[in-house]
Amino acid sequence: MDPSEVEFLAEKEMVTIVPNFSLDKIYLIGGDLGPFNPGLPVAVPVWLAINLKQRQKCRIIPPEWMDVEKLEEIREQERKEETFTPIPNPYYMELTKLLLNHASDNIPKADEIRTLVKDTWDTRIAKLRLSADSFVSQQEAHARLDNLTLMEINTIGTFLTDSLNHMYKLRTNLQPGKEAGKSQDF
Amino acid sequence: MFVSDIRKEFYDVIVNQRVALLVSADVDALCACKILQALFHCDHVQYTLVPVTGWQVLETAFLEHKEQFRYFVLINCGANIDLLETLQPDEDSVFFICDTHRPIDVVNVYNDTQIKLLIKQDDDLGIPSYDDIFRDDEEEGEDGDDSGNESEGGSEPSGKRRRFDEGAVERRIERRREKRDWEARRREILFDYEQYEYHGTSSALVMFELAWVMSKDSKDMLWWSIVGLTDQWVQDKITHMKYVTDVGTLQRHVSRHNHRNEDEENSLSIDCMRISFEYDLHLALYQHWSLYESICNSCYTSSHFKLWSIHGQKKLQEFLADMGLPLKQVRQKFNSMDLSIKDNLREVIEESSNKYGMKDIRIQTFSVHFGFKNKFLASDVVHAAAALLENIEKDESGTDNFIKALDSLSRSNLEKLHHGIKLAKKKLISVQQTIASCICTNQILSQGPFLYCYLMEGTPDVKLFSKPMSLSILSKYLLKAFVRSTKNKRCRLLPLIMAAPMDVEKGTVIVLGIPPEAESSDKKNFFGRAFEKAAESTSSRTLHDHFDTSIIELKTEDRSKFLDALITLLS
């Protein structure tokens, strides 16, 4: 899966906006949205929020978890634990990127939030690498990881499966005896 | 017709239509175009952008698009010529003109249906009143009455008819005399009105006010309107008073935006755009260059120090020593200068320049700041965009340069802006070198009523000066330098005509005229009409294609007779 596809899926999450126009309820295939009244907050999917923000038709309210103290707590917890801690939103990385790129003027202390989320991400990816490394070196048959997000899985997924494939082929090639003399095609 | 409520009569009309945007090739028009494009994106208005460089391109563009579009928006073109006669549009085409060229053609002012002028009427326009110029209805009515009287008189008995006839003849003679007087007055009024060409409020400022009225103004749009206004000032198109007034208006907007965002305790992300009002140095591109290079290549300082002479160079060294700036520091890139020197650089320079007679070394301007590395003054962006617009490097078509220059104004295209700054540096250096050579070899000759200078074909960088904006910057700087270098008091008050080879294959030169250099100049240029008359009287082969009527293209062979005609005309 492409990271942009993961971002596309992340855009379905709901976020609160304050529009400056009025519109009746709209009926879309994915669900109903609205009605929109100027000055009254309404929950919309992120793709619509970003589009309206770019057209200067709304103000985006940051989600609850996008707050400096909460993110600091999460980061500290992540650093203490050896396994993955549960995080507030399964698409935290994509939402941070989207909201901070398009609506950083509506989010207080945007730079610190960006740093904190990046720190959390780095810690989790480091744990993933360690666990993949131990998986391979101890030649385990299966592993279980809780609380991973789709983006993290996607980052390491292709690489892990491809490299395990190669290692399997290399291992089967090392078998002496009946395979000797024949060449193998990869 | 002037548009009184720009939102209702312009924007609400085109918001649901497809629009053709015809934009002239100067930085102010680019900025106005950017603001309008941003508004169109917000409201999903379909538009077609056509860059136009002259009247011929405008006409071809109009012919291509007239079937598909009803609404045309012209930016910085079209106000100073009778548009309906030139383009011959259909009855239902409507033109919205946002132009800084003055005087506005009277037909454009008084046409109620097809031409809408997006121009503020409180500019000192001096438009003659309707009755002074148009009188067609009354004429026909009177003739009709007259013949009516005669026919009525005819049905009467013969005695009365003779008396009516005499009265009618007298009245007709009287009316013809009145008509002749009225026509003479009309010609005089129109001549006075159209004699001088000048520029009005920046189009980018008009577009920004439209956005503000609709509450859709953003910091990007504010920055573009600042760049548009600064372009008018850099190109010397508006008076100092007008510039200061408009800067005041923009400063109010800037403080409104800053106040809105810094309100909360939490400060804004570093990536957000911050615009601030600065009382900064009048040195071109000094923050992207070394201080020494910038002083050598800015018009203000180089003409005051007379840097084309050895005496001037010595004076510059004295000036730097007076400020206590070591040469090594001053010659390296500005960003790498010692922090202690950079801190109160402006005050130190101001103090020293007062001693050397440069009272206006500091000017009111704005700067923008986003990200950790990017700080630009408005004049930096103007120089970069102008250099990109007239880039001769790759021989690309005019539209490619236009699009590149347009892109460089967006925040996300910083490499283009930096490329533009590099080109602008080259341009400024070649301008200074050309000025130095012209003054040292006395190429500026006084022809009586004006000064004249011709750039020979072998001059280095002469290709750069075949473009109107670069040539006009060269001529303005040259005139300033000449005024300070000449001992002849009379020559200081003369206007300048500059000629440079434009197209070697076709054998044409580009000729432009600029008004005389004065402290309180009102920047009014009479060369447009003078060129037209001179061309007519000598039947020289000229092309008055540029939107500024003071810039024309002329066949090289006709140059001497054209000049002679001008001399006779203006003396």
PDB file of N, CA and C in Angstrom, chain A residues 3-8 10-11 46 50 54 60 63 65-66 71 89 91-105 107 110 113-115 117-118 121 151, chain B residues 269 271:
ATOM      1  N   PRO A   3       1.869   5.090   0.864  1.00  0.00           N
ATOM      2  CA  PRO A   3       1.531   5.994   1.977  1.00  0.00           C
ATOM      3  C   PRO A   3       0.418   6.976   1.625  1.00  0.00           C
ATOM      4  N   SER A   4       0.325   7.367   0.355  1.00  0.00           N
ATOM      5  CA  SER A   4      -0.747   8.304   0.010  1.00  0.00           C
ATOM      6  C   SER A   4      -2.105   7.623   0.108  1.00  0.00           C
ATOM      7  N   GLU A   5      -2.141   6.285  -0.103  1.00  0.00           N
ATOM      8  CA  GLU A   5      -3.412   5.591   0.067  1.00  0.00           C
ATOM      9  C   GLU A   5      -3.809   5.574   1.531  1.00  0.00           C
ATOM     10  N   VAL A   6      -2.820   5.394   2.411  1.00  0.00           N
ATOM     11  CA  VAL A   6      -3.122   5.417   3.852  1.00  0.00           C
ATOM     12  C   VAL A   6      -3.636   6.793   4.249  1.00  0.00           C
ATOM     13  N   GLU A   7      -3.032   7.839   3.653  1.00  0.00           N
ATOM     14  CA  GLU A   7      -3.493   9.194   3.970  1.00  0.00           C
ATOM     15  C   GLU A   7      -4.927   9.376   3.498  1.00  0.00           C
ATOM     16  N   PHE A   8      -5.216   8.799   2.327  1.00  0.00           N
ATOM     17  CA  PHE A   8      -6.579   8.900   1.800  1.00  0.00           C
ATOM     18  C   PHE A   8      -7.580   8.288   2.775  1.00  0.00           C
ATOM     19  N   ALA A  10      -7.123   7.992   5.912  1.00  0.00           N
ATOM     20  CA  ALA A  10      -7.158   8.810   7.131  1.00  0.00           C
ATOM     21  C   ALA A  10      -8.100   9.983   6.989  1.00  0.00           C
ATOM     22  N   GLU A  11      -8.326  10.429   5.736  1.00  0.00           N
ATOM     23  CA  GLU A  11      -9.165  11.613   5.551  1.00  0.00           C
ATOM     24  C   GLU A  11     -10.626  11.346   5.864  1.00  0.00           C
ATOM     25  N   VAL A  46     -12.321  14.874   7.379  1.00  0.00           N
ATOM     26  CA  VAL A  46     -11.144  15.734   7.205  1.00  0.00           C
ATOM     27  C   VAL A  46     -11.006  16.224   5.769  1.00  0.00           C
ATOM     28  N   ILE A  50     -10.481  20.162   5.020  1.00  0.00           N
ATOM     29  CA  ILE A  50      -9.317  20.745   4.343  1.00  0.00           C
ATOM     30  C   ILE A  50      -9.756  21.552   3.128  1.00  0.00           C
ATOM     31  N   GLN A  54      -9.160  25.576   2.632  1.00  0.00           N
ATOM     32  CA  GLN A  54      -8.404  26.163   1.527  1.00  0.00           C
ATOM     33  C   GLN A  54      -9.221  27.211   0.803  1.00  0.00           C
ATOM     34  N   ILE A  60     -10.758  25.489  11.432  1.00  0.00           N
ATOM     35  CA  ILE A  60     -10.689  24.112  11.936  1.00  0.00           C
ATOM     36  C   ILE A  60     -10.357  24.136  13.424  1.00  0.00           C
ATOM     37  N   PRO A  63      -8.365  18.527  17.084  1.00  0.00           N
ATOM     38  CA  PRO A  63      -8.963  17.449  17.886  1.00  0.00           C
ATOM     39  C   PRO A  63      -8.416  17.481  19.307  1.00  0.00           C
ATOM     40  N   TRP A  65      -6.968  15.358  21.225  1.00  0.00           N
ATOM     41  CA  TRP A  65      -5.676  14.777  21.560  1.00  0.00           C
ATOM     42  C   TRP A  65      -4.522  15.631  21.056  1.00  0.00           C
ATOM     43  N   MET A  66      -4.805  16.625  20.183  1.00  0.00           N
ATOM     44  CA  MET A  66      -3.739  17.447  19.608  1.00  0.00           C
ATOM     45  C   MET A  66      -3.443  18.598  20.565  1.00  0.00           C
ATOM     46  N   LEU A  71       0.104  15.190  24.471  1.00  0.00           N
ATOM     47  CA  LEU A  71       1.102  14.556  23.619  1.00  0.00           C
ATOM     48  C   LEU A  71       2.393  14.307  24.386  1.00  0.00           C
ATOM     49  N   ASN A  89      -5.501   8.176  18.492  1.00  0.00           N
ATOM     50  CA  ASN A  89      -6.193   8.128  17.210  1.00  0.00           C
ATOM     51  C   ASN A  89      -5.412   7.218  16.271  1.00  0.00           C
ATOM     52  N   TYR A  91      -5.005   7.286  13.273  1.00  0.00           N
ATOM     53  CA  TYR A  91      -4.367   7.966  12.144  1.00  0.00           C
ATOM     54  C   TYR A  91      -3.634   9.208  12.615  1.00  0.00           C
ATOM     55  N   TYR A  92      -2.980   9.147  13.766  1.00  0.00           N
ATOM     56  CA  TYR A  92      -2.434  10.374  14.361  1.00  0.00           C
ATOM     57  C   TYR A  92      -1.399  11.042  13.475  1.00  0.00           C
ATOM     58  N   MET A  93      -0.553  10.241  12.815  1.00  0.00           N
ATOM     59  CA  MET A  93       0.523  10.835  12.013  1.00  0.00           C
ATOM     60  C   MET A  93      -0.039  11.594  10.821  1.00  0.00           C
ATOM     61  N   GLU A  94      -0.988  10.976  10.097  1.00  0.00           N
ATOM     62  CA  GLU A  94      -1.527  11.615   8.896  1.00  0.00           C
ATOM     63  C   GLU A  94      -2.318  12.857   9.254  1.00  0.00           C
ATOM     64  N   LEU A  95      -3.122  12.755  10.326  1.00  0.00           N
ATOM     65  CA  LEU A  95      -3.927  13.910  10.699  1.00  0.00           C
ATOM     66  C   LEU A  95      -3.046  15.078  11.121  1.00  0.00           C
ATOM     67  N   THR A  96      -1.981  14.760  11.865  1.00  0.00           N
ATOM     68  CA  THR A  96      -1.085  15.850  12.256  1.00  0.00           C
ATOM     69  C   THR A  96      -0.529  16.530  11.017  1.00  0.00           C
ATOM     70  N   LYS A  97      -0.062  15.729  10.067  1.00  0.00           N
ATOM     71  CA  LYS A  97       0.529  16.327   8.863  1.00  0.00           C
ATOM     72  C   LYS A  97      -0.494  17.161   8.124  1.00  0.00           C
ATOM     73  N   LEU A  98      -1.695  16.610   7.892  1.00  0.00           N
ATOM     74  CA  LEU A  98      -2.691  17.343   7.112  1.00  0.00           C
ATOM     75  C   LEU A  98      -3.092  18.629   7.797  1.00  0.00           C
ATOM     76  N   LEU A  99      -3.424  18.502   9.107  1.00  0.00           N
ATOM     77  CA  LEU A  99      -3.936  19.691   9.787  1.00  0.00           C
ATOM     78  C   LEU A  99      -2.855  20.738   9.958  1.00  0.00           C
ATOM     79  N   LEU A 100      -1.623  20.307  10.227  1.00  0.00           N
ATOM     80  CA  LEU A 100      -0.601  21.327  10.435  1.00  0.00           C
ATOM     81  C   LEU A 100      -0.147  21.955   9.129  1.00  0.00           C
ATOM     82  N   ASN A 101      -0.287  21.236   8.017  1.00  0.00           N
ATOM     83  CA  ASN A 101       0.094  21.857   6.752  1.00  0.00           C
ATOM     84  C   ASN A 101      -0.930  22.857   6.284  1.00  0.00           C
ATOM     85  N   HIS A 102      -2.209  22.564   6.491  1.00  0.00           N
ATOM     86  CA  HIS A 102      -3.234  23.429   5.917  1.00  0.00           C
ATOM     87  C   HIS A 102      -3.831  24.409   6.903  1.00  0.00           C
ATOM     88  N   ALA A 103      -3.793  24.068   8.191  1.00  0.00           N
ATOM     89  CA  ALA A 103      -4.518  24.913   9.143  1.00  0.00           C
ATOM     90  C   ALA A 103      -3.665  25.280  10.340  1.00  0.00           C
ATOM     91  N   SER A 104      -2.370  25.517  10.121  1.00  0.00           N
ATOM     92  CA  SER A 104      -1.526  25.745  11.297  1.00  0.00           C
ATOM     93  C   SER A 104      -1.869  27.041  12.001  1.00  0.00           C
ATOM     94  N   ASP A 105      -2.579  27.944  11.315  1.00  0.00           N
ATOM     95  CA  ASP A 105      -2.928  29.171  12.015  1.00  0.00           C
ATOM     96  C   ASP A 105      -4.093  28.975  12.972  1.00  0.00           C
ATOM     97  N   ILE A 107      -4.240  26.208  14.941  1.00  0.00           N
ATOM     98  CA  ILE A 107      -3.803  25.273  15.966  1.00  0.00           C
ATOM     99  C   ILE A 107      -2.734  25.950  16.802  1.00  0.00           C
ATOM    100  N   ALA A 110       1.693  25.062  17.206  1.00  0.00           N
ATOM    101  CA  ALA A 110       1.784  24.058  16.153  1.00  0.00           C
ATOM    102  C   ALA A 110       3.174  23.444  16.062  1.00  0.00           C
ATOM    103  N   ILE A 113       3.717  20.804  18.766  1.00  0.00           N
ATOM    104  CA  ILE A 113       2.936  19.598  18.494  1.00  0.00           C
ATOM    105  C   ILE A 113       3.616  18.758  17.435  1.00  0.00           C
ATOM    106  N   ARG A 114       4.123  19.445  16.392  1.00  0.00           N
ATOM    107  CA  ARG A 114       4.789  18.699  15.326  1.00  0.00           C
ATOM    108  C   ARG A 114       5.984  17.933  15.889  1.00  0.00           C
ATOM    109  N   THR A 115       6.781  18.594  16.752  1.00  0.00           N
ATOM    110  CA  THR A 115       7.953  17.941  17.336  1.00  0.00           C
ATOM    111  C   THR A 115       7.547  16.755  18.199  1.00  0.00           C
ATOM    112  N   VAL A 117       4.810  14.876  18.135  1.00  0.00           N
ATOM    113  CA  VAL A 117       4.283  13.744  17.361  1.00  0.00           C
ATOM    114  C   VAL A 117       5.421  13.020  16.660  1.00  0.00           C
ATOM    115  N   LYS A 118       6.357  13.802  16.138  1.00  0.00           N
ATOM    116  CA  LYS A 118       7.507  13.177  15.463  1.00  0.00           C
ATOM    117  C   LYS A 118       8.312  12.337  16.448  1.00  0.00           C
ATOM    118  N   TRP A 121       6.451   9.102  17.063  1.00  0.00           N
ATOM    119  CA  TRP A 121       6.591   8.261  15.878  1.00  0.00           C
ATOM    120  C   TRP A 121       7.962   7.606  15.830  1.00  0.00           C
ATOM    121  N   MET A 151      -0.321   3.222   9.334  1.00  0.00           N
ATOM    122  CA  MET A 151       0.840   3.885   8.724  1.00  0.00           C
ATOM    123  C   MET A 151       2.134   3.195   9.131  1.00  0.00           C
TER     124      MET A 151
ATOM    125  N   SER B 269       2.732  29.403  14.523  1.00  0.00           N
ATOM    126  CA  SER B 269       3.761  28.520  13.981  1.00  0.00           C
ATOM    127  C   SER B 269       4.750  29.316  13.136  1.00  0.00           C
ATOM    128  N   ASP B 271       5.959  28.617  10.444  1.00  0.00           N
ATOM    129  CA  ASP B 271       5.718  28.542   9.010  1.00  0.00           C
ATOM    130  C   ASP B 271       4.688  29.530   8.530  1.00  0.00           C
TER     131      ASP B 271
END
